[in-house]
GROMACS .gro file of C-alpha atoms in nm:
model
  345
    1MET     CA    1  -1.211  -1.934  -1.064
    2ALA     CA    2  -0.945  -1.991  -1.319
    3VAL     CA    3  -0.723  -1.770  -1.450
    4ALA     CA    4  -0.512  -1.710  -1.782
    5ASN     CA    5  -0.197  -1.651  -1.578
    6ARG     CA    6  -0.058  -1.518  -1.286
    7PHE     CA    7  -0.051  -1.134  -1.384
    8MET     CA    8  -0.319  -0.915  -1.231
    9ARG     CA    9  -0.461  -0.514  -1.270
   10SER     CA   10  -0.494  -0.414  -0.890
   11ALA     CA   11  -0.808  -0.179  -0.883
   12THR     CA   12  -0.737   0.157  -1.070
   13TYR     CA   13  -0.963   0.440  -0.930
   14ASP     CA   14  -1.011   0.628  -1.337
   15GLY     CA   15  -1.264   0.899  -1.249
   16SER     CA   16  -1.476   0.779  -1.543
   17ALA     CA   17  -1.778   0.756  -1.383
   18ASP     CA   18  -2.035   0.979  -1.444
   19GLU     CA   19  -2.249   1.211  -1.147
   20SER     CA   20  -2.487   0.925  -1.028
   21GLY     CA   21  -2.193   0.691  -0.989
   22ALA     CA   22  -2.284   0.481  -1.355
   23VAL     CA   23  -2.073   0.357  -1.580
   24THR     CA   24  -2.034   0.576  -1.907
   25ASP     CA   25  -1.845   0.535  -2.260
   26ASN     CA   26  -1.529   0.615  -2.129
   27SER     CA   27  -1.496   0.310  -1.923
   28LEU     CA   28  -1.631   0.066  -2.114
   29ALA     CA   29  -1.377   0.139  -2.324
   30LEU     CA   30  -1.088   0.137  -2.076
   31TYR     CA   31  -1.203  -0.217  -1.982
   32ARG     CA   32  -1.278  -0.281  -2.326
   33ARG     CA   33  -0.858  -0.229  -2.380
   34LEU     CA   34  -0.790  -0.412  -2.063
   35GLY     CA   35  -0.993  -0.716  -2.180
   36LYS     CA   36  -0.830  -0.767  -2.484
   37ALA     CA   37  -0.469  -0.716  -2.361
   38GLY     CA   38  -0.391  -1.073  -2.157
   39ILE     CA   39  -0.434  -0.982  -1.767
   40GLY     CA   40  -0.513  -1.305  -1.612
   41LEU     CA   41  -0.705  -1.133  -1.296
   42ILE     CA   42  -0.896  -0.743  -1.389
   43VAL     CA   43  -0.988  -0.528  -1.056
   44THR     CA   44  -1.229  -0.278  -1.104
   45GLY     CA   45  -1.205   0.092  -0.942
   46HIS     CA   46  -1.348   0.071  -0.651
   47ALA     CA   47  -1.745   0.106  -0.617
   48TYR     CA   48  -1.879   0.296  -0.301
   49VAL     CA   49  -2.115   0.125  -0.100
   50ALA     CA   50  -2.317   0.361   0.013
   51PRO     CA   51  -2.326   0.714  -0.047
   52SER     CA   52  -2.128   0.782   0.266
   53GLY     CA   53  -1.838   0.643   0.113
   54GLN     CA   54  -1.798   0.716  -0.188
   55ALA     CA   55  -1.400   0.903  -0.220
   56GLY     CA   56  -1.440   1.090  -0.501
   57PRO     CA   57  -1.613   1.264  -0.773
   58GLY     CA   58  -1.604   0.984  -1.100
   59GLN     CA   59  -1.649   0.688  -0.878
   60TYR     CA   60  -1.802   0.401  -0.956
   61GLY     CA   61  -2.140   0.373  -0.742
   62ILE     CA   62  -2.207   0.022  -0.627
   63HIS     CA   63  -2.492   0.156  -0.369
   64ASP     CA   64  -2.855   0.132  -0.618
   65ASP     CA   65  -2.954  -0.166  -0.844
   66LYS     CA   66  -2.980   0.140  -1.062
   67MET     CA   67  -2.593   0.045  -1.120
   68ILE     CA   68  -2.626  -0.309  -1.176
   69PRO     CA   69  -2.713  -0.225  -1.556
   70GLY     CA   70  -2.399  -0.017  -1.623
   71LEU     CA   71  -2.165  -0.263  -1.413
   72HIS     CA   72  -2.309  -0.541  -1.610
   73ARG     CA   73  -2.183  -0.365  -1.958
   74LEU     CA   74  -1.878  -0.294  -1.783
   75ALA     CA   75  -1.823  -0.697  -1.708
   76LYS     CA   76  -1.926  -0.761  -2.075
   77ALA     CA   77  -1.666  -0.533  -2.192
   78VAL     CA   78  -1.408  -0.764  -1.976
   79HIS     CA   79  -1.553  -1.060  -2.138
   80GLU     CA   80  -1.532  -0.966  -2.496
   81GLY     CA   81  -1.175  -0.991  -2.519
   82GLY     CA   82  -1.121  -1.285  -2.257
   83GLY     CA   83  -1.075  -1.116  -1.974
   84LYS     CA   84  -1.132  -1.201  -1.557
   85VAL     CA   85  -1.256  -0.867  -1.367
   86ALA     CA   86  -1.348  -0.873  -1.041
   87ILE     CA   87  -1.581  -0.562  -0.831
   88GLN     CA   88  -1.414  -0.385  -0.581
   89ILE     CA   89  -1.643  -0.224  -0.367
   90ALA     CA   90  -1.521   0.038  -0.091
   91HIS     CA   91  -1.635   0.300   0.197
   92ALA     CA   92  -1.387   0.627   0.217
   93GLY     CA   93  -1.515   0.657   0.568
   94ILE     CA   94  -1.375   0.973   0.809
   95ASN     CA   95  -1.151   1.012   0.400
   96SER     CA   96  -1.419   1.105   0.147
   97GLY     CA   97  -1.334   1.356  -0.007
   98PHE     CA   98  -1.647   1.376  -0.194
   99LEU     CA   99  -1.838   1.441   0.141
  100GLN     CA  100  -1.544   1.712   0.248
  101ALA     CA  101  -1.563   1.874  -0.105
  102LYS     CA  102  -1.947   1.934  -0.044
  103GLY     CA  103  -1.904   2.033   0.331
  104GLU     CA  104  -2.059   1.694   0.479
  105ALA     CA  105  -1.972   1.544   0.787
  106ALA     CA  106  -1.791   1.195   0.667
  107LEU     CA  107  -1.821   0.884   0.930
  108ALA     CA  108  -1.570   0.802   1.108
  109VAL     CA  109  -1.470   0.529   1.322
  110SER     CA  110  -1.360   0.735   1.594
  111ALA     CA  111  -1.415   1.118   1.657
  112THR     CA  112  -1.092   1.283   1.572
  113PRO     CA  113  -0.994   1.633   1.703
  114GLU     CA  114  -0.719   1.687   1.538
  115ALA     CA  115  -0.888   1.594   1.150
  116THR     CA  116  -0.977   1.897   0.964
  117GLN     CA  117  -1.247   1.752   0.780
  118PRO     CA  118  -1.629   1.772   0.878
  119HIS     CA  119  -1.727   1.428   1.014
  120ARG     CA  120  -1.927   1.218   1.323
  121GLU     CA  121  -1.859   0.924   1.518
  122MET     CA  122  -2.011   0.630   1.354
  123ASN     CA  123  -2.301   0.491   1.608
  124LYS     CA  124  -2.382   0.132   1.578
  125GLU     CA  125  -2.699   0.152   1.381
  126ASP     CA  126  -2.405   0.285   1.124
  127ILE     CA  127  -2.201   0.036   1.153
  128GLU     CA  128  -2.497  -0.227   1.093
  129MET     CA  129  -2.584  -0.005   0.865
  130THR     CA  130  -2.247  -0.011   0.646
  131ILE     CA  131  -2.154  -0.419   0.666
  132ALA     CA  132  -2.509  -0.456   0.546
  133ALA     CA  133  -2.414  -0.220   0.231
  134PHE     CA  134  -2.097  -0.383   0.122
  135ALA     CA  135  -2.302  -0.738   0.129
  136THR     CA  136  -2.537  -0.586  -0.104
  137ALA     CA  137  -2.285  -0.471  -0.278
  138ALA     CA  138  -2.147  -0.798  -0.370
  139GLU     CA  139  -2.525  -0.952  -0.428
  140ARG     CA  140  -2.525  -0.621  -0.739
  141GLY     CA  141  -2.144  -0.712  -0.907
  142VAL     CA  142  -2.280  -1.112  -0.851
  143GLU     CA  143  -2.575  -0.982  -1.071
  144ALA     CA  144  -2.385  -0.750  -1.317
  145GLY     CA  145  -2.178  -1.070  -1.421
  146PHE     CA  146  -1.849  -1.048  -1.234
  147ASP     CA  147  -1.578  -1.342  -1.224
  148ALA     CA  148  -1.524  -1.214  -0.845
  149ILE     CA  149  -1.638  -0.936  -0.540
  150GLN     CA  150  -1.287  -0.759  -0.400
  151ILE     CA  151  -1.334  -0.597  -0.040
  152HIS     CA  152  -1.137  -0.277  -0.030
  153ALA     CA  153  -0.962  -0.290   0.325
  154ALA     CA  154  -0.625  -0.060   0.270
  155HIS     CA  155  -0.484   0.269   0.185
  156GLY     CA  156  -0.655   0.442   0.467
  157TYR     CA  157  -0.980   0.365   0.376
  158LEU     CA  158  -1.280   0.271   0.684
  159MET     CA  159  -1.162  -0.107   0.708
  160SER     CA  160  -0.809   0.008   0.798
  161GLN     CA  161  -0.967   0.269   1.028
  162PHE     CA  162  -1.115   0.011   1.151
  163LEU     CA  163  -0.814  -0.205   1.217
  164SER     CA  164  -0.553   0.044   1.334
  165PRO     CA  165  -0.537   0.173   1.641
  166ILE     CA  166  -0.434   0.487   1.545
  167THR     CA  167  -0.792   0.555   1.399
  168ASN     CA  168  -1.008   0.286   1.595
  169GLN     CA  169  -1.007   0.458   1.942
  170ARG     CA  170  -1.339   0.303   2.040
  171ALA     CA  171  -1.446   0.159   2.371
  172ASP     CA  172  -1.666  -0.005   2.259
  173GLU     CA  173  -1.723  -0.392   2.061
  174TRP     CA  174  -1.597  -0.238   1.799
  175GLY     CA  175  -1.249  -0.076   1.918
  176GLY     CA  176  -0.977  -0.137   2.184
  177SER     CA  177  -0.858  -0.495   2.155
  178ALA     CA  178  -0.690  -0.651   1.885
  179GLU     CA  179  -1.023  -0.851   1.821
  180ASN     CA  180  -1.245  -0.627   1.864
  181ARG     CA  181  -1.057  -0.399   1.597
  182ARG     CA  182  -1.090  -0.643   1.348
  183ARG     CA  183  -1.447  -0.738   1.417
  184PHE     CA  184  -1.558  -0.507   1.153
  185HIS     CA  185  -1.377  -0.689   0.906
  186ASN     CA  186  -1.508  -1.022   1.023
  187GLU     CA  187  -1.901  -0.927   1.028
  188VAL     CA  188  -1.851  -0.783   0.660
  189THR     CA  189  -1.688  -1.068   0.535
  190LYS     CA  190  -1.909  -1.299   0.741
  191GLU     CA  191  -2.220  -1.119   0.572
  192VAL     CA  192  -2.129  -1.089   0.234
  193ARG     CA  193  -2.048  -1.456   0.242
  194ARG     CA  194  -2.382  -1.569   0.350
  195ARG     CA  195  -2.503  -1.277   0.059
  196ILE     CA  196  -2.329  -1.471  -0.233
  197GLY     CA  197  -2.303  -1.801  -0.154
  198ASN     CA  198  -2.024  -1.961  -0.316
  199LYS     CA  199  -2.120  -1.827  -0.640
  200VAL     CA  200  -1.841  -1.635  -0.669
  201PRO     CA  201  -1.471  -1.588  -0.527
  202LEU     CA  202  -1.490  -1.336  -0.189
  203LEU     CA  203  -1.130  -1.120  -0.220
  204MET     CA  204  -0.994  -0.894  -0.033
  205LYS     CA  205  -0.721  -0.577  -0.089
  206PHE     CA  206  -0.564  -0.584   0.242
  207GLY     CA  207  -0.370  -0.280   0.423
  208VAL     CA  208  -0.124  -0.563   0.624
  209LYS     CA  209   0.057  -0.335   0.783
  210ASP     CA  210   0.053   0.017   0.888
  211ASP     CA  211   0.338   0.264   0.859
  212GLU     CA  212   0.368   0.511   1.101
  213PRO     CA  213   0.411   0.496   1.521
  214GLY     CA  214   0.156   0.319   1.670
  215GLY     CA  215  -0.011   0.153   1.422
  216LEU     CA  216  -0.109  -0.187   1.260
  217ILE     CA  217   0.116  -0.455   1.312
  218ILE     CA  218   0.153  -0.677   1.103
  219GLU     CA  219   0.128  -1.011   1.343
  220GLU     CA  220  -0.237  -0.874   1.418
  221GLY     CA  221  -0.295  -0.836   1.013
  222ILE     CA  222  -0.180  -1.206   0.982
  223ALA     CA  223  -0.448  -1.269   1.243
  224ALA     CA  224  -0.720  -1.094   1.097
  225ILE     CA  225  -0.689  -1.271   0.777
  226ARG     CA  226  -0.677  -1.645   0.958
  227GLN     CA  227  -0.967  -1.529   1.088
  228MET     CA  228  -1.174  -1.403   0.762
  229VAL     CA  229  -1.014  -1.733   0.631
  230GLU     CA  230  -1.258  -1.887   0.859
  231ASN     CA  231  -1.521  -1.660   0.767
  232GLY     CA  232  -1.506  -1.755   0.400
  233LEU     CA  233  -1.236  -1.542   0.294
  234ASP     CA  234  -1.097  -1.710  -0.105
  235GLY     CA  235  -0.753  -1.484  -0.153
  236ILE     CA  236  -0.551  -1.180  -0.066
  237GLU     CA  237  -0.396  -0.915  -0.221
  238ILE     CA  238  -0.138  -0.738   0.004
  239SER     CA  239  -0.087  -0.362   0.044
  240GLY     CA  240  -0.008  -0.093   0.294
  241GLY     CA  241  -0.228   0.119   0.525
  242ILE     CA  242  -0.275   0.371   0.724
  243GLY     CA  243   0.051   0.591   0.605
  244LEU     CA  244   0.106   0.427   0.322
  245SER     CA  245   0.239   0.690   0.133
  246SER     CA  246   0.599   0.683   0.368
  247VAL     CA  247   0.656   0.291   0.197
  248ALA     CA  248   0.567   0.335  -0.127
  249LYS     CA  249   0.871   0.308  -0.295
  250GLY     CA  250   1.138   0.116  -0.464
  251THR     CA  251   1.094  -0.198  -0.624
  252ALA     CA  252   0.813  -0.450  -0.498
  253TYR     CA  253   0.808  -0.276  -0.163
  254PHE     CA  254   0.549  -0.487  -0.016
  255ARG     CA  255   0.693  -0.880  -0.141
  256VAL     CA  256   0.853  -0.884   0.232
  257ARG     CA  257   0.529  -0.882   0.381
  258ALA     CA  258   0.311  -1.063   0.153
  259ALA     CA  259   0.548  -1.355   0.229
  260ALA     CA  260   0.525  -1.296   0.592
  261VAL     CA  261   0.113  -1.372   0.487
  262LYS     CA  262   0.161  -1.702   0.288
  263GLN     CA  263   0.386  -1.844   0.549
  264ALA     CA  264   0.076  -1.841   0.729
  265VAL     CA  265  -0.235  -1.894   0.531
  266THR     CA  266  -0.331  -2.077   0.277
  267ILE     CA  267  -0.542  -1.944   0.059
  268PRO     CA  268  -0.384  -1.756  -0.276
  269VAL     CA  269  -0.189  -1.426  -0.225
  270ALA     CA  270  -0.135  -1.154  -0.440
  271VAL     CA  271   0.156  -0.871  -0.414
  272VAL     CA  272   0.074  -0.539  -0.594
  273GLY     CA  273   0.390  -0.257  -0.489
  274GLY     CA  274   0.677  -0.097  -0.746
  275ILE     CA  275   0.697  -0.433  -0.931
  276ARG     CA  276   0.840  -0.311  -1.328
  277ASP     CA  277   1.027  -0.608  -1.532
  278LEU     CA  278   0.929  -0.981  -1.591
  279GLU     CA  279   1.236  -1.087  -1.382
  280THR     CA  280   1.116  -0.970  -1.030
  281ALA     CA  281   0.812  -1.130  -1.078
  282VAL     CA  282   0.909  -1.465  -1.206
  283GLU     CA  283   1.194  -1.444  -0.849
  284ILE     CA  284   0.842  -1.370  -0.632
  285LEU     CA  285   0.656  -1.649  -0.816
  286ASP     CA  286   0.954  -1.916  -0.768
  287ARG     CA  287   1.071  -1.859  -0.437
  288LYS     CA  288   0.680  -1.916  -0.306
  289ALA     CA  289   0.648  -1.468  -0.201
  290ALA     CA  290   0.321  -1.510  -0.349
  291ASP     CA  291   0.062  -1.698  -0.563
  292MET     CA  292  -0.009  -1.312  -0.814
  293ILE     CA  293   0.179  -1.035  -0.933
  294SER     CA  294  -0.084  -0.676  -0.897
  295MET     CA  295   0.017  -0.451  -1.118
  296SER     CA  296  -0.142  -0.053  -1.134
  297ARG     CA  297   0.046   0.173  -1.306
  298SER     CA  298   0.210   0.004  -1.556
  299PHE     CA  299  -0.085  -0.082  -1.703
  300ILE     CA  300  -0.207   0.292  -1.738
  301ARG     CA  301   0.122   0.345  -1.902
  302GLU     CA  302   0.124   0.036  -2.096
  303PRO     CA  303  -0.203  -0.188  -2.081
  304GLU     CA  304  -0.006  -0.435  -2.296
  305LEU     CA  305   0.233  -0.468  -2.129
  306LEU     CA  306   0.174  -0.868  -2.118
  307LEU     CA  307   0.107  -0.893  -2.474
  308ARG     CA  308   0.502  -0.743  -2.514
  309TRP     CA  309   0.655  -1.001  -2.224
  310GLN     CA  310   0.478  -1.271  -2.446
  311GLN     CA  311   0.590  -1.175  -2.769
  312GLY     CA  312   0.952  -1.176  -2.596
  313LYS     CA  313   1.027  -0.829  -2.565
  314THR     CA  314   1.109  -0.821  -2.211
  315GLU     CA  315   1.170  -0.495  -2.111
  316LYS     CA  316   1.075  -0.366  -1.829
  317ALA     CA  317   0.783  -0.198  -1.798
  318ARG     CA  318   0.794   0.204  -1.959
  319CYS     CA  319   0.607   0.316  -1.651
  320ILE     CA  320   0.846   0.556  -1.441
  321SER     CA  321   0.674   0.551  -1.120
  322CYS     CA  322   0.569   0.878  -1.100
  323SER     CA  323   0.265   0.843  -1.003
  324ARG     CA  324   0.139   1.204  -1.185
  325CYS     CA  325  -0.090   0.984  -1.390
  326MET     CA  326  -0.364   1.092  -1.128
  327VAL     CA  327  -0.365   1.413  -1.243
  328PHE     CA  328  -0.593   1.400  -1.545
  329VAL     CA  329  -0.802   1.252  -1.299
  330ARG     CA  330  -0.858   1.541  -1.060
  331ARG     CA  331  -0.895   1.765  -1.382
  332GLY     CA  332  -1.227   1.514  -1.490
  333LEU     CA  333  -0.974   1.382  -1.787
  334PRO     CA  334  -0.956   1.041  -1.902
  335LEU     CA  335  -0.679   0.835  -1.721
  336GLN     CA  336  -0.325   0.833  -1.885
  337CYS     CA  337   0.020   0.846  -1.817
  338MET     CA  338   0.146   1.181  -1.755
  339GLN     CA  339   0.482   1.099  -1.934
  340ASP     CA  340   0.350   0.996  -2.273
  341HIS     CA  341   0.078   1.305  -2.305
  342LYS     CA  342   0.399   1.530  -2.217
  343LEU     CA  343   0.621   1.270  -2.495
  344ALA     CA  344   0.276   1.411  -2.767
  345GLN     CA  345   0.276   1.782  -2.664
   0.00000   0.00000   0.00000
């Protein structure tokens, strides 16, 4: 997959889908604008692979063939502007706030007595069905015309829950040793690759390390990536796992982790997290700490940021990393910058 530049719009939840998970006119307007913005690769907001994996309201669904026409329109909206777009597929696991709000039990890797949300431990049939759900979702993404598939394996969602010793307390072949804890990742990667063949690249957003005591260490994260590469993974975006909020501060806060991964694997590596100026982006690339620069919040406030930089107006992004953009989404309003909203009042 050839892209126009080394910049990537990281997957961003925008809450614009309807109650069934289908793309709406608001979704199309958002991605049509991004498609014209000169971004090398755009990744959609996470799309749930099964109803049990829905994280929140307004989230895109890719769990049913009925979603394909809308997703096709979304991909087309990006393509019309000259951009490339990947669909991110995900399962929230125990962190399904959507199921919690309805009082339904979420699927958990392990039973967690201290957890406040209702949940049940996944049995082997649940695990096999979820692996199949990821693979079928990837097939739908290809049919809908996306340029790549990205699996969400970060931020404490289901795949992070399998990999982390904090959340995976299983004693069967899906837990215990590091090898068993990464079995789910390898089986998902293999099955997705088997279903989609070599039609499009297979990417992953990956929490390479946890940021809570007793969590995943980076050596285990890198070992997991190496195995997934053997099983068909084509590219990796480095982010955080369990305990993300404790480390997501400052500038380019995952660059050291991305550099360690870059030294260990041969596939392209993207880095996300707090990159707000062109100088930092160029330095990361020049030092070969990563191959692509991934940003999210900067493109919420300034979708055309790269066009501005290309015009020589290289002042840093106007985003101040307040993360209050999600306030609007949680209220069922379009994704927008809180700072600009204040200015407009």
